[in-house]
mmCIF file of C-alpha atoms in Angstrom:
data_model
loop_
_atom_site.group_PDB
_atom_site.id
_atom_site.type_symbol
_atom_site.label_atom_id
_atom_site.label_comp_id
_atom_site.label_asym_id
_atom_site.label_seq_id
_atom_site.Cartn_x
_atom_site.Cartn_y
_atom_site.Cartn_z
ATOM 1 C CA MET A 1 103.114 89.231 80.058
ATOM 2 C CA ALA A 2 106.391 89.033 82.001
ATOM 3 C CA VAL A 3 106.392 89.212 85.965
ATOM 4 C CA VAL A 4 109.532 90.533 87.461
ATOM 5 C CA VAL A 5 110.419 88.545 90.732
ATOM 6 C CA GLN A 6 113.089 88.675 93.029
ATOM 7 C CA ALA A 7 115.900 86.298 94.165
ATOM 8 C CA PHE A 8 115.475 85.441 97.489
ATOM 9 C CA PRO A 9 116.233 82.071 99.742
ATOM 10 C CA PRO A 10 114.389 78.937 98.556
ATOM 11 C CA SER A 11 110.827 79.427 99.638
ATOM 12 C CA LEU A 12 107.664 80.038 98.707
ATOM 13 C CA ALA A 13 108.030 83.170 99.884
ATOM 14 C CA ALA A 14 111.023 84.094 98.122
ATOM 15 C CA SER A 15 109.387 86.894 96.077
ATOM 16 C CA ARG A 16 107.497 88.272 98.809
ATOM 17 C CA GLU A 17 109.652 90.882 100.121
ATOM 18 C CA PRO A 18 109.856 93.256 96.831
ATOM 19 C CA ARG A 19 106.273 92.363 96.178
ATOM 20 C CA GLU A 20 105.075 93.755 99.677
ATOM 21 C CA PHE A 21 107.467 96.453 98.891
ATOM 22 C CA ARG A 22 105.828 97.124 95.476
ATOM 23 C CA ARG A 23 102.057 97.039 97.065
ATOM 24 C CA ALA A 24 103.260 99.346 100.255
ATOM 25 C CA LEU A 25 104.486 101.908 97.519
ATOM 26 C CA ALA A 26 101.422 101.832 95.197
ATOM 27 C CA ASP A 27 99.281 102.739 98.384
ATOM 28 C CA LEU A 28 101.325 105.465 99.233
ATOM 29 C CA ARG A 29 102.587 107.029 96.065
ATOM 30 C CA ALA A 30 101.232 110.275 96.841
ATOM 31 C CA THR A 31 103.251 110.652 99.959
ATOM 32 C CA GLN A 32 106.670 110.149 98.754
ATOM 33 C CA ASP A 33 108.811 113.092 99.452
ATOM 34 C CA THR A 34 112.074 114.153 97.742
ATOM 35 C CA PRO A 35 115.498 113.682 99.110
ATOM 36 C CA PRO A 36 116.455 116.459 101.475
ATOM 37 C CA ALA A 37 119.439 118.854 100.929
ATOM 38 C CA VAL A 38 121.167 117.909 103.834
ATOM 39 C CA ARG A 39 120.506 114.425 105.669
ATOM 40 C CA PRO A 40 120.800 114.386 109.247
ATOM 41 C CA SER A 41 123.153 111.523 111.152
ATOM 42 C CA PHE A 42 121.473 108.398 111.935
ATOM 43 C CA SER A 43 121.661 109.323 115.530
ATOM 44 C CA GLU A 44 119.794 112.629 114.875
ATOM 45 C CA PHE A 45 117.252 110.938 113.046
ATOM 46 C CA LEU A 46 116.658 108.280 115.802
ATOM 47 C CA ASP A 47 116.143 111.182 118.040
ATOM 48 C CA GLY A 48 113.666 112.797 116.031
ATOM 49 C CA VAL A 49 111.972 109.496 115.624
ATOM 50 C CA ARG A 50 111.806 108.912 119.667
ATOM 51 C CA LYS A 51 110.580 112.663 120.152
ATOM 52 C CA GLU A 52 107.682 112.083 117.715
ATOM 53 C CA ALA A 53 106.846 108.693 118.999
ATOM 54 C CA LEU A 54 106.515 110.344 122.600
ATOM 55 C CA GLY A 55 104.482 112.937 121.133
ATOM 56 C CA ARG A 56 102.160 110.203 119.186
ATOM 57 C CA GLY A 57 101.543 108.709 122.986
ATOM 58 C CA ILE A 58 103.700 105.727 122.338
ATOM 59 C CA ARG A 59 104.989 104.843 125.921
ATOM 60 C CA PRO A 60 108.392 105.749 126.935
ATOM 61 C CA GLU A 61 109.381 102.281 127.942
ATOM 62 C CA ILE A 62 108.354 100.717 124.376
ATOM 63 C CA VAL A 63 110.158 103.326 122.613
ATOM 64 C CA ASP A 64 113.285 102.596 124.406
ATOM 65 C CA ALA A 65 112.974 98.981 124.031
ATOM 66 C CA ALA A 66 112.480 99.478 120.177
ATOM 67 C CA LEU A 67 115.149 101.702 119.468
ATOM 68 C CA SER A 68 117.773 100.947 122.087
ATOM 69 C CA SER A 69 119.314 98.054 119.815
ATOM 70 C CA VAL A 70 119.143 100.645 117.040
ATOM 71 C CA GLU A 71 122.736 102.102 116.572
ATOM 72 C CA GLU A 72 123.392 101.857 113.097
ATOM 73 C CA PRO A 73 121.350 101.619 109.754
ATOM 74 C CA LEU A 74 121.392 98.016 108.537
ATOM 75 C CA PRO A 75 124.073 97.588 105.481
ATOM 76 C CA VAL A 76 122.236 94.914 104.256
ATOM 77 C CA VAL A 77 118.792 96.552 103.877
ATOM 78 C CA ILE A 78 119.996 99.559 102.061
ATOM 79 C CA GLU A 79 122.143 97.087 99.522
ATOM 80 C CA ARG A 80 118.836 94.855 98.865
ATOM 81 C CA ASP A 81 116.749 98.084 98.356
ATOM 82 C CA ARG A 82 119.497 99.150 95.912
ATOM 83 C CA THR A 83 120.560 96.025 94.158
ATOM 84 C CA GLN A 84 117.699 93.697 94.113
ATOM 85 C CA ALA A 85 118.608 90.733 91.674
ATOM 86 C CA GLU A 86 115.815 90.374 89.157
ATOM 87 C CA THR A 87 114.747 87.443 87.214
ATOM 88 C CA VAL A 88 111.884 88.095 84.261
ATOM 89 C CA LEU A 89 109.598 85.071 84.347
ATOM 90 C CA SER A 90 106.616 84.751 82.099
ATOM 91 C CA LEU A 91 103.173 84.027 83.744
ATOM 92 C CA GLU A 92 103.554 80.315 82.183
ATOM 93 C CA LYS A 93 107.080 79.821 83.812
ATOM 94 C CA TYR A 94 105.897 81.212 86.871
ATOM 95 C CA LEU A 95 103.119 78.958 87.562
ATOM 96 C CA SER A 96 105.091 75.974 86.219
ATOM 97 C CA GLY A 97 107.447 76.939 89.268
ATOM 98 C CA HIS A 98 104.927 77.795 91.674
ATOM 99 C CA VAL A 99 101.786 75.501 91.208
ATOM 100 C CA THR A 100 103.329 72.128 91.687
ATOM 101 C CA ALA A 101 102.029 68.712 92.756
ATOM 102 C CA ARG A 102 104.285 69.082 95.936
ATOM 103 C CA VAL A 103 102.959 72.303 96.852
ATOM 104 C CA VAL A 104 99.416 71.144 96.202
ATOM 105 C CA LYS A 105 99.991 68.321 98.388
ATOM 106 C CA ALA A 106 101.419 70.471 101.187
ATOM 107 C CA GLY A 107 98.491 72.494 100.986
ATOM 108 C CA ARG A 108 96.076 69.976 101.446
ATOM 109 C CA ALA A 109 97.871 68.552 104.316
ATOM 110 C CA ALA A 110 97.780 72.099 105.582
ATOM 111 C CA LEU A 111 94.142 72.214 104.941
ATOM 112 C CA MET A 112 93.081 68.948 106.884
ATOM 113 C CA LYS A 113 95.403 69.672 110.009
ATOM 114 C CA HIS A 114 93.672 73.688 110.484
ATOM 115 C CA ARG A 115 90.352 72.325 108.872
ATOM 116 C CA THR A 116 88.042 73.128 111.884
ATOM 117 C CA VAL A 117 89.540 76.872 112.453
ATOM 118 C CA LEU A 118 89.772 77.574 108.689
ATOM 119 C CA ASP A 119 85.852 76.680 108.358
ATOM 120 C CA GLU A 120 84.736 78.706 111.485
ATOM 121 C CA ILE A 121 86.919 81.601 109.801
ATOM 122 C CA ALA A 122 85.273 80.991 106.378
ATOM 123 C CA ASN A 123 81.824 81.444 107.743
ATOM 124 C CA ARG A 124 82.807 84.208 109.588
ATOM 125 C CA TYR A 125 84.650 86.340 106.679
ATOM 126 C CA GLY A 126 83.161 84.747 103.451
ATOM 127 C CA VAL A 127 86.743 83.449 102.593
ATOM 128 C CA PRO A 128 87.098 79.761 101.152
ATOM 129 C CA PRO A 129 89.480 78.113 103.172
ATOM 130 C CA GLY A 130 91.449 76.963 100.018
ATOM 131 C CA VAL A 131 92.115 80.566 99.279
ATOM 132 C CA ILE A 132 93.356 81.201 102.806
ATOM 133 C CA VAL A 133 95.849 78.217 102.769
ATOM 134 C CA ALA A 134 96.873 79.140 98.967
ATOM 135 C CA ILE A 135 97.826 82.565 100.119
ATOM 136 C CA TRP A 136 99.435 81.415 103.370
ATOM 137 C CA GLY A 137 101.656 78.839 101.323
ATOM 138 C CA VAL A 138 102.764 81.797 99.087
ATOM 139 C CA GLU A 139 103.610 83.935 101.639
ATOM 140 C CA SER A 140 105.284 82.211 104.263
ATOM 141 C CA ASN A 141 105.703 78.305 102.965
ATOM 142 C CA PHE A 142 102.821 77.386 105.052
ATOM 143 C CA GLY A 143 104.369 79.182 108.249
ATOM 144 C CA ARG A 144 107.953 77.828 107.701
ATOM 145 C CA PHE A 145 109.651 81.158 106.435
ATOM 146 C CA SER A 146 108.359 84.464 107.358
ATOM 147 C CA GLY A 147 111.788 86.547 107.507
ATOM 148 C CA ILE A 148 114.714 87.320 109.551
ATOM 149 C CA ARG A 149 115.233 91.094 109.639
ATOM 150 C CA PRO A 150 114.543 92.958 112.567
ATOM 151 C CA THR A 151 111.685 94.961 111.658
ATOM 152 C CA ILE A 152 112.173 98.322 113.853
ATOM 153 C CA ALA A 153 115.756 98.256 112.704
ATOM 154 C CA ALA A 154 115.052 97.803 108.697
ATOM 155 C CA LEU A 155 112.097 100.337 108.648
ATOM 156 C CA ALA A 156 114.435 102.709 110.533
ATOM 157 C CA THR A 157 117.099 102.283 107.767
ATOM 158 C CA LEU A 158 114.683 102.630 105.019
ATOM 159 C CA ALA A 159 113.023 105.827 106.869
ATOM 160 C CA TRP A 160 116.372 107.381 107.093
ATOM 161 C CA ASP A 161 117.355 106.575 103.776
ATOM 162 C CA PRO A 162 116.237 109.617 101.255
ATOM 163 C CA ARG A 163 114.782 107.187 98.617
ATOM 164 C CA ARG A 164 111.552 106.310 99.949
ATOM 165 C CA SER A 165 112.014 108.180 103.653
ATOM 166 C CA ALA A 166 107.857 109.320 103.884
ATOM 167 C CA LEU A 167 106.480 106.022 103.112
ATOM 168 C CA PHE A 168 108.858 103.963 105.259
ATOM 169 C CA ARG A 169 108.678 106.777 108.332
ATOM 170 C CA GLY A 170 104.983 106.010 108.137
ATOM 171 C CA GLU A 171 105.469 102.433 108.550
ATOM 172 C CA LEU A 172 107.952 102.637 111.302
ATOM 173 C CA PHE A 173 105.435 104.504 113.399
ATOM 174 C CA SER A 174 102.951 101.698 112.596
ATOM 175 C CA ALA A 175 105.407 99.325 113.669
ATOM 176 C CA LEU A 176 105.941 101.366 117.113
ATOM 177 C CA GLU A 177 102.008 101.547 117.520
ATOM 178 C CA ILE A 178 102.010 97.527 117.340
ATOM 179 C CA LEU A 179 104.407 97.177 120.029
ATOM 180 C CA ASN A 180 102.607 99.904 122.010
ATOM 181 C CA HIS A 181 99.651 97.515 121.819
ATOM 182 C CA GLY A 182 101.209 94.974 123.279
ATOM 183 C CA ASP A 183 100.737 92.517 120.250
ATOM 184 C CA ILE A 184 104.367 91.579 120.015
ATOM 185 C CA GLU A 185 107.739 91.994 121.617
ATOM 186 C CA ALA A 186 110.362 94.089 119.570
ATOM 187 C CA ALA A 187 112.555 91.409 119.770
ATOM 188 C CA ARG A 188 110.122 89.118 118.241
ATOM 189 C CA MET A 189 109.055 91.189 115.365
ATOM 190 C CA ARG A 190 110.593 90.305 112.349
ATOM 191 C CA GLY A 191 110.218 90.041 108.859
ATOM 192 C CA SER A 192 111.216 90.961 105.568
ATOM 193 C CA TRP A 193 114.159 93.634 104.767
ATOM 194 C CA ALA A 194 111.543 95.834 103.342
ATOM 195 C CA GLY A 195 109.263 95.434 106.536
ATOM 196 C CA ALA A 196 106.926 93.119 105.693
ATOM 197 C CA MET A 197 106.001 90.964 108.855
ATOM 198 C CA GLY A 198 105.116 87.443 109.630
ATOM 199 C CA GLN A 199 103.413 84.746 108.046
ATOM 200 C CA VAL A 200 100.781 87.003 106.557
ATOM 201 C CA GLN A 201 103.760 89.563 105.398
ATOM 202 C CA PHE A 202 101.893 92.647 106.242
ATOM 203 C CA MET A 203 103.266 95.839 106.145
ATOM 204 C CA PRO A 204 102.894 97.587 109.504
ATOM 205 C CA SER A 205 99.783 100.145 108.325
ATOM 206 C CA SER A 206 98.213 96.778 106.810
ATOM 207 C CA TYR A 207 98.680 94.981 110.233
ATOM 208 C CA LEU A 208 96.980 97.809 112.153
ATOM 209 C CA LYS A 209 93.918 97.876 109.888
ATOM 210 C CA PHE A 210 93.608 93.934 108.876
ATOM 211 C CA ALA A 211 95.530 92.006 111.447
ATOM 212 C CA GLU A 212 92.718 89.781 113.721
ATOM 213 C CA ASP A 213 92.763 88.021 117.012
ATOM 214 C CA PHE A 214 90.859 85.264 116.293
ATOM 215 C CA ASP A 215 92.197 82.913 119.354
ATOM 216 C CA GLY A 216 91.401 85.302 121.691
ATOM 217 C CA ASP A 217 94.291 85.774 123.843
ATOM 218 C CA GLY A 218 94.616 89.119 123.520
ATOM 219 C CA ARG A 219 97.345 89.695 120.587
ATOM 220 C CA ARG A 220 97.062 89.799 117.036
ATOM 221 C CA ASP A 221 99.778 87.138 116.501
ATOM 222 C CA ILE A 222 100.624 87.073 112.860
ATOM 223 C CA TRP A 223 103.885 85.549 113.692
ATOM 224 C CA SER A 224 103.458 82.300 115.451
ATOM 225 C CA SER A 225 99.358 82.082 115.882
ATOM 226 C CA PRO A 226 97.799 79.762 113.009
ATOM 227 C CA PRO A 227 94.264 80.995 114.035
ATOM 228 C CA ASP A 228 95.485 84.722 113.857
ATOM 229 C CA VAL A 229 97.496 84.067 110.665
ATOM 230 C CA PHE A 230 94.222 82.932 108.739
ATOM 231 C CA ALA A 231 91.750 85.107 109.988
ATOM 232 C CA SER A 232 94.115 88.473 109.124
ATOM 233 C CA ILE A 233 94.370 86.966 105.619
ATOM 234 C CA ALA A 234 90.725 86.451 105.472
ATOM 235 C CA ASN A 235 89.972 89.689 106.897
ATOM 236 C CA TYR A 236 92.223 91.529 104.437
ATOM 237 C CA LEU A 237 90.625 89.837 101.479
ATOM 238 C CA LYS A 238 86.953 91.136 103.006
ATOM 239 C CA GLY A 239 88.139 94.634 103.254
ATOM 240 C CA LYS A 240 89.311 94.616 99.972
ATOM 241 C CA GLY A 241 86.032 93.599 98.374
ATOM 242 C CA TRP A 242 86.042 89.878 98.456
ATOM 243 C CA ILE A 243 82.454 88.284 97.870
ATOM 244 C CA ALA A 244 81.503 84.868 99.625
ATOM 245 C CA GLU A 245 80.126 82.380 97.595
ATOM 246 C CA GLN A 246 82.017 83.615 94.112
ATOM 247 C CA GLU A 247 84.910 82.696 92.037
ATOM 248 C CA TRP A 248 87.956 84.441 91.315
ATOM 249 C CA GLY A 249 88.066 83.378 87.803
ATOM 250 C CA ARG A 250 88.901 80.158 85.463
ATOM 251 C CA GLU A 251 91.380 79.462 82.620
ATOM 252 C CA VAL A 252 89.944 79.769 79.076
ATOM 253 C CA ARG A 253 90.914 78.761 75.642
ATOM 254 C CA VAL A 254 91.441 81.901 73.527
ATOM 255 C CA PRO A 255 92.377 81.007 69.540
ATOM 256 C CA GLU A 256 94.556 83.057 67.454
ATOM 257 C CA ALA A 257 91.670 84.711 65.678
ATOM 258 C CA ALA A 258 89.846 85.449 69.064
ATOM 259 C CA ALA A 259 92.839 86.806 70.226
ATOM 260 C CA ALA A 260 93.147 89.335 67.366
ATOM 261 C CA HIS A 261 89.728 90.241 67.801
ATOM 262 C CA VAL A 262 89.794 90.793 71.416
ATOM 263 C CA ASN A 263 93.237 92.924 71.010
ATOM 264 C CA SER A 264 91.400 95.329 68.360
ATOM 265 C CA SER A 265 87.970 95.379 69.970
ATOM 266 C CA VAL A 266 88.164 95.058 73.912
ATOM 267 C CA ALA A 267 89.614 98.367 75.893
ATOM 268 C CA ARG A 268 92.341 97.521 78.417
ATOM 269 C CA ARG A 269 91.462 98.604 82.165
ATOM 270 C CA ALA A 270 93.082 101.612 83.672
ATOM 271 C CA GLY A 271 94.737 101.742 87.214
ATOM 272 C CA THR A 272 97.578 102.661 89.240
ATOM 273 C CA CYS A 273 99.025 99.113 89.354
ATOM 274 C CA ARG A 274 100.648 97.834 86.156
ATOM 275 C CA ALA A 275 98.858 94.507 86.422
ATOM 276 C CA THR A 276 95.579 96.338 86.591
ATOM 277 C CA ARG A 277 96.808 97.832 83.049
ATOM 278 C CA ASP A 278 97.745 94.655 81.692
ATOM 279 C CA MET A 279 93.983 93.370 81.525
ATOM 280 C CA THR A 280 91.035 93.771 79.947
ATOM 281 C CA VAL A 281 88.083 95.443 81.105
ATOM 282 C CA ALA A 282 85.127 93.191 82.275
ATOM 283 C CA LEU A 283 82.487 92.232 79.619
ATOM 284 C CA PRO A 284 79.557 89.675 80.070
ATOM 285 C CA MET A 285 80.411 86.072 79.368
ATOM 286 C CA GLN A 286 77.797 86.075 76.408
ATOM 287 C CA GLU A 287 80.124 88.735 74.834
ATOM 288 C CA TRP A 288 83.247 86.516 75.418
ATOM 289 C CA GLN A 289 81.645 83.589 73.628
ATOM 290 C CA GLN A 290 80.630 85.704 70.752
ATOM 291 C CA LEU A 291 84.385 86.876 70.634
ATOM 292 C CA GLY A 292 85.258 83.029 70.534
ATOM 293 C CA VAL A 293 86.467 82.900 74.109
ATOM 294 C CA ARG A 294 85.792 79.004 75.362
ATOM 295 C CA LEU A 295 86.862 77.016 78.248
ATOM 296 C CA ALA A 296 90.019 75.509 78.563
ATOM 297 C CA ASN A 297 88.169 72.174 77.640
ATOM 298 C CA GLY A 298 86.718 73.565 74.648
ATOM 299 C CA GLY A 299 83.289 74.052 76.209
ATOM 300 C CA ALA A 300 80.836 76.641 76.306
ATOM 301 C CA LEU A 301 81.400 79.756 78.805
ATOM 302 C CA PRO A 302 78.870 79.480 81.659
ATOM 303 C CA ALA A 303 76.116 81.886 80.585
ATOM 304 C CA GLY A 304 75.049 82.836 84.196
ATOM 305 C CA ALA A 305 78.604 83.708 85.516
ATOM 306 C CA ALA A 306 79.502 87.152 86.687
ATOM 307 C CA ASP A 307 81.299 89.975 83.836
ATOM 308 C CA ALA A 308 84.822 88.847 83.856
ATOM 309 C CA ALA A 309 88.245 90.626 82.388
ATOM 310 C CA LEU A 310 90.827 88.748 80.633
ATOM 311 C CA VAL A 311 94.270 88.206 81.567
ATOM 312 C CA SER A 312 96.494 86.638 78.963
ATOM 313 C CA GLY A 313 100.221 85.069 79.417
ATOM 314 C CA SER A 314 101.830 83.967 76.050
ATOM 315 C CA THR A 315 100.071 80.986 75.882
ATOM 316 C CA ARG A 316 97.691 80.840 78.889
ATOM 317 C CA HIS A 317 94.600 82.972 79.532
ATOM 318 C CA PHE A 318 92.232 83.401 82.416
ATOM 319 C CA LEU A 319 88.724 85.233 82.559
ATOM 320 C CA VAL A 320 88.643 87.037 86.009
ATOM 321 C CA GLN A 321 86.114 88.102 87.989
ATOM 322 C CA HIS A 322 85.589 90.715 91.073
ATOM 323 C CA ASN A 323 87.138 88.458 93.736
ATOM 324 C CA TYR A 324 90.407 88.478 91.560
ATOM 325 C CA ASP A 325 90.752 92.167 92.183
ATOM 326 C CA ALA A 326 90.909 91.386 95.869
ATOM 327 C CA LEU A 327 93.876 89.078 95.256
ATOM 328 C CA LEU A 328 95.665 91.949 93.064
ATOM 329 C CA ASP A 329 95.277 94.049 96.435
ATOM 330 C CA TYR A 330 96.926 91.766 98.337
ATOM 331 C CA ASN A 331 99.809 91.710 95.607
ATOM 332 C CA CYS A 332 99.315 93.668 92.603
ATOM 333 C CA SER A 333 101.052 90.693 90.026
ATOM 334 C CA HIS A 334 99.075 88.427 87.838
ATOM 335 C CA SER A 335 101.607 85.679 88.324
ATOM 336 C CA TYR A 336 100.803 85.889 91.895
ATOM 337 C CA ALA A 337 97.156 86.107 91.927
ATOM 338 C CA ILE A 338 96.428 83.406 89.434
ATOM 339 C CA SER A 339 98.994 81.218 91.541
ATOM 340 C CA VAL A 340 97.039 81.935 94.427
ATOM 341 C CA GLY A 341 93.559 80.976 92.878
ATOM 342 C CA LEU A 342 94.735 77.754 90.876
ATOM 343 C CA LEU A 343 96.650 76.377 94.315
ATOM 344 C CA ALA A 344 93.419 77.213 96.087
ATOM 345 C CA ARG A 345 91.276 75.447 93.699
ATOM 346 C CA GLN A 346 93.517 72.202 93.628
ATOM 347 C CA ILE A 347 93.869 72.334 97.437
ATOM 348 C CA SER A 348 90.273 72.399 97.806
ATOM 349 C CA SER A 349 89.366 69.575 95.816
ATOM 350 C CA THR A 350 91.103 65.915 95.707
ATOM 351 C CA THR A 351 90.239 65.971 91.725
ATOM 352 C CA ALA A 352 91.555 68.234 89.122
ATOM 353 C CA ASN A 353 89.009 70.796 87.856
ATOM 354 C CA PRO A 354 88.909 70.403 84.221
ATOM 355 C CA SER A 355 88.849 74.241 83.794
ATOM 356 C CA ALA A 356 92.231 74.624 85.566
ATOM 357 C CA PRO A 357 95.531 73.308 84.882
ATOM 358 C CA LYS A 358 96.596 70.273 86.657
ATOM 359 C CA ALA A 359 99.839 70.910 88.937
ATOM 360 C CA ARG A 360 103.197 69.780 87.567
ATOM 361 C CA THR A 361 104.201 66.385 88.451
ATOM 362 C CA PRO A 362 108.004 65.819 88.741
ATOM 363 C CA LYS A 363 109.272 63.469 85.695
ATOM 364 C CA ALA A 364 109.936 59.726 86.885
ATOM 365 C CA LYS A 365 113.160 58.996 87.548
ATOM 366 C CA LYS A 366 114.675 55.587 85.930
ATOM 367 C CA PRO A 367 115.113 52.877 88.586
ATOM 368 C CA ARG A 368 118.630 52.662 90.114
ATOM 369 C CA THR A 369 120.682 49.599 91.219
ATOM 370 C CA GLN A 370 121.970 51.210 94.483
ATOM 371 C CA LYS A 371 120.035 51.731 97.395
ATOM 372 C CA ARG A 372 118.290 55.389 97.468
ATOM 373 C CA GLN A 373 118.384 57.742 100.149
ATOM 374 C CA PRO A 374 115.338 58.637 101.937
ATOM 375 C CA GLY A 375 113.222 61.516 101.069
ATOM 376 C CA ARG A 376 113.581 65.234 102.620
#
């Protein structure tokens, strides 16, 4: 199995922009329209947006503040949408680059720093602190990078462009609703070129459904409030079916003979997302045991565990359970979801889980005679 990721700035959020774009496309596929015969000028398009926004009840001063600085479509947004640099990474390669000792260390530090509020959120939403922190790390490098593009201008550009106009027009009005509610000012509403916002990288429509004001200041601030960021992630997963006190899955060993038997006898799952089609249907643990699947350490599978589906890369295999689907809903990519699951497990534990792969540790450097410079 291979995953297509994009080339972006050097942070764990690097591949977030197109992933959020693909998730929105999957959610709104039925609403995509065909290019019009004659496209209006950008100024004519903005006039139509302004008129419709006012008709939707968005305050005139909000519309003016949001659109006053949007004079032309952003060339960089069109360019990114047309010429996204692609690199094909296997599941194994992706995990080796994202589930590292350095990232786990940063995640554990973040967990310790925010432990109190994360525990409160976990109690309310039923999502473990480690999972929340892992998603935060993958989406924004633990809050360090969440995008620099002005959201209204980016969405206006993509809504005017005929390729995905219906999808992004809807997201544009959702963004205006956020401004109308007073959660953030237009100048601070920034994110990816595709409109994914803040440290959670929500599209505006997802924000309206799942963003939370956990710190109680009257704003759902996914840009700068850690409590709101963490609660919004947890609320999203809960809304997508996350079940408290259940695992997402585990790494397993699939011998060659077992793999052949699985490929010939176990059905593939259906779904609109490619990742959901690139996995098996769920089976009881006893059946996987009979097929020859074992824990990564060679032990027997836990008999009492919930039904699980098999996700396979080239050399690594995972039995994934119900909560894994919530991770796929956040981003429909096995590399993403498994990375989050593995990071969450290692962030939450001071010792390596025997059924999970150890984080990659950089090779030790040979001693040098000259004085070394301090680390970053």
